[in-house]
Coordinates of C-alpha atoms in Angstrom, one line a residue:
X493 CA -59.5 -19.1 29.5
X494 CA -57.4 -21.4 31.7
X495 CA -55.3 -22.4 28.7
X496 CA -54.6 -18.8 28.0
X497 CA -53.7 -18.2 31.6
X498 CA -51.3 -21.2 31.7
X499 CA -49.7 -20.1 28.4
X500 CA -49.1 -16.6 29.8
X501 CA -47.7 -17.9 33.0
X502 CA -45.4 -20.3 31.1
X503 CA -44.1 -17.5 29.0
X504 CA -43.4 -15.4 32.1
X505 CA -41.5 -18.2 33.8
X506 CA -39.5 -19.0 30.7
X507 CA -38.3 -15.3 30.5
X508 CA -37.3 -15.3 34.1
X509 CA -35.4 -18.6 33.8
X510 CA -33.4 -17.6 30.7
X511 CA -31.0 -14.9 31.8
X512 CA -27.7 -16.1 30.4
X513 CA -26.2 -17.6 27.2
X514 CA -25.9 -21.4 26.9
X515 CA -22.5 -22.9 26.7
X516 CA -23.0 -23.7 23.0
X517 CA -23.9 -20.1 22.2
X518 CA -20.7 -18.9 24.0
X519 CA -18.5 -21.5 22.1
X520 CA -20.0 -20.4 18.7
X521 CA -19.5 -16.8 19.6
X522 CA -15.9 -17.4 20.5
X523 CA -15.2 -19.4 17.4
X524 CA -16.6 -16.6 15.2
X525 CA -14.6 -13.9 17.1
X526 CA -11.3 -15.9 16.9
X527 CA -11.9 -16.5 13.2
X528 CA -12.3 -12.7 12.6
X529 CA -9.2 -12.0 14.6
X530 CA -7.2 -14.5 12.7
X531 CA -8.3 -13.1 9.3
X532 CA -7.4 -9.6 10.5
X533 CA -4.1 -10.7 12.0
X534 CA -2.9 -12.6 8.9
X535 CA -4.7 -10.7 6.2
X536 CA -3.9 -7.1 7.2
X537 CA -0.1 -7.2 6.7
X538 CA -0.7 -8.7 3.2
X539 CA -3.1 -5.9 2.3
X540 CA -0.8 -3.2 3.6
X541 CA 2.1 -4.6 1.6
X542 CA -0.1 -4.8 -1.6
X543 CA -1.0 -1.1 -1.0
X544 CA 2.7 -0.3 -0.8
X545 CA 3.4 -2.1 -4.0
X546 CA 0.6 -0.2 -5.8
X547 CA 1.9 3.1 -4.4
X548 CA 5.5 2.2 -5.5
X549 CA 4.3 1.4 -9.1
X550 CA 2.4 4.7 -9.3
X551 CA 5.4 6.7 -8.0
X552 CA 7.7 4.8 -10.4
X553 CA 5.5 5.7 -13.3
X554 CA 5.9 9.4 -12.4
X555 CA 9.6 9.0 -12.1
X556 CA 9.7 7.3 -15.5
X557 CA 7.9 10.2 -17.1
X558 CA 10.4 12.6 -15.5
X559 CA 13.4 10.5 -16.5
X560 CA 12.3 10.3 -20.1
X561 CA 11.7 14.1 -20.2
X562 CA 15.1 14.6 -18.7
X563 CA 16.7 12.3 -21.3
X564 CA 15.0 14.1 -24.2
X565 CA 16.2 17.5 -22.9
X566 CA 19.7 16.5 -21.8
X567 CA 22.8 16.9 -24.1
X568 CA 24.3 13.7 -22.5
X569 CA 21.4 11.3 -22.0
X570 CA 23.7 8.3 -21.3
X571 CA 24.9 9.7 -18.0
X572 CA 23.6 8.4 -14.7
X573 CA 20.4 10.2 -13.5
X574 CA 19.6 10.5 -9.9
X575 CA 16.4 11.6 -8.3
X576 CA 18.1 14.8 -7.1
X577 CA 19.0 15.6 -10.8
X578 CA 15.3 15.4 -11.6
X579 CA 14.5 17.8 -8.7
X580 CA 17.2 20.4 -9.7
X581 CA 16.6 20.1 -13.5
X582 CA 18.9 21.1 -16.3
X583 CA 21.0 24.3 -16.8
X584 CA 21.0 26.0 -20.2
X585 CA 24.4 24.4 -20.9
X586 CA 23.2 20.9 -20.2
X587 CA 20.0 21.4 -22.2
X588 CA 19.7 20.6 -25.9
X589 CA 17.5 23.6 -26.6
X590 CA 19.8 26.0 -24.6
X591 CA 17.0 26.8 -22.1
X592 CA 17.3 26.0 -18.4
X593 CA 14.7 23.4 -17.3
X594 CA 14.2 23.6 -13.6
X595 CA 12.1 21.3 -11.4
X596 CA 11.4 18.4 -13.7
X597 CA 10.1 16.9 -10.5
X598 CA 8.7 19.2 -7.8
X599 CA 11.1 20.4 -5.1
X600 CA 8.9 18.8 -2.4
X601 CA 8.6 15.5 -4.2
X602 CA 9.2 12.6 -1.8
X603 CA 11.8 10.3 -3.5
X604 CA 11.6 7.5 -1.0
X605 CA 9.8 4.2 -1.8
X606 CA 7.0 3.1 0.5
X607 CA 9.4 1.0 2.5
X608 CA 11.6 4.0 3.3
X609 CA 14.5 3.3 0.8
X610 CA 15.6 5.2 -2.3
X611 CA 14.4 4.4 -5.8
X612 CA 17.2 3.1 -8.0
X613 CA 17.2 4.7 -11.4
X614 CA 19.3 3.1 -14.2
X615 CA 19.5 4.6 -17.7
X616 CA 21.4 3.9 -20.9
X617 CA 22.4 6.1 -23.9
X618 CA 19.7 4.5 -26.2
X619 CA 16.9 5.9 -23.9
X620 CA 16.0 2.6 -22.2
X621 CA 16.2 2.2 -18.5
X622 CA 14.6 0.9 -15.3
X623 CA 13.5 2.1 -11.9
X624 CA 13.5 -0.3 -9.0
X625 CA 12.9 -0.2 -5.2
X626 CA 15.7 -0.4 -2.8
X627 CA 16.7 -3.2 -0.5
X628 CA 14.2 -1.9 2.1
X629 CA 11.6 -4.0 0.2
X630 CA 12.8 -7.2 1.9
X631 CA 12.3 -5.6 5.3
X632 CA 8.7 -4.8 4.3
X633 CA 8.0 -8.5 3.6
X634 CA 8.3 -8.6 -0.2
X635 CA 10.4 -11.4 -1.7
X636 CA 11.5 -9.4 -4.7
X637 CA 11.9 -5.8 -5.7
X638 CA 9.3 -3.8 -7.7
X639 CA 10.8 -2.9 -11.1
X640 CA 9.6 -1.1 -14.1
X641 CA 11.5 -0.9 -17.4
X642 CA 11.2 0.9 -20.6

């Protein structure tokens, strides 16, 4: 009985004495928090840029499809094609089949790359071409442009 009473009194006094963290617990806590802040600070910009690259590639695939459709329908496929040409489409005189093809790209299509610049479309008479991002990519932290070719 006395042992039980001493044990209970000891537990009560231990709870009353321990009201704060030890210095080691605080140091470990701060190290963990600083590590997480460092990962967030250095890793987040990389992840954002990778998301922009993925978005740019998806948009460029859509533009590639529109450019190849434009080239197949156009009487002069070797001419330079701009993103605005893809929005306005072809008149009946410009079209091989004599039918006007409007809105190869939707009118509300955003033709800016994820960094805010314009996509650069280059085509040749043989049907090949490339689409690349603008110089705004270097501002976004990428070392080189994103390019797709066909």
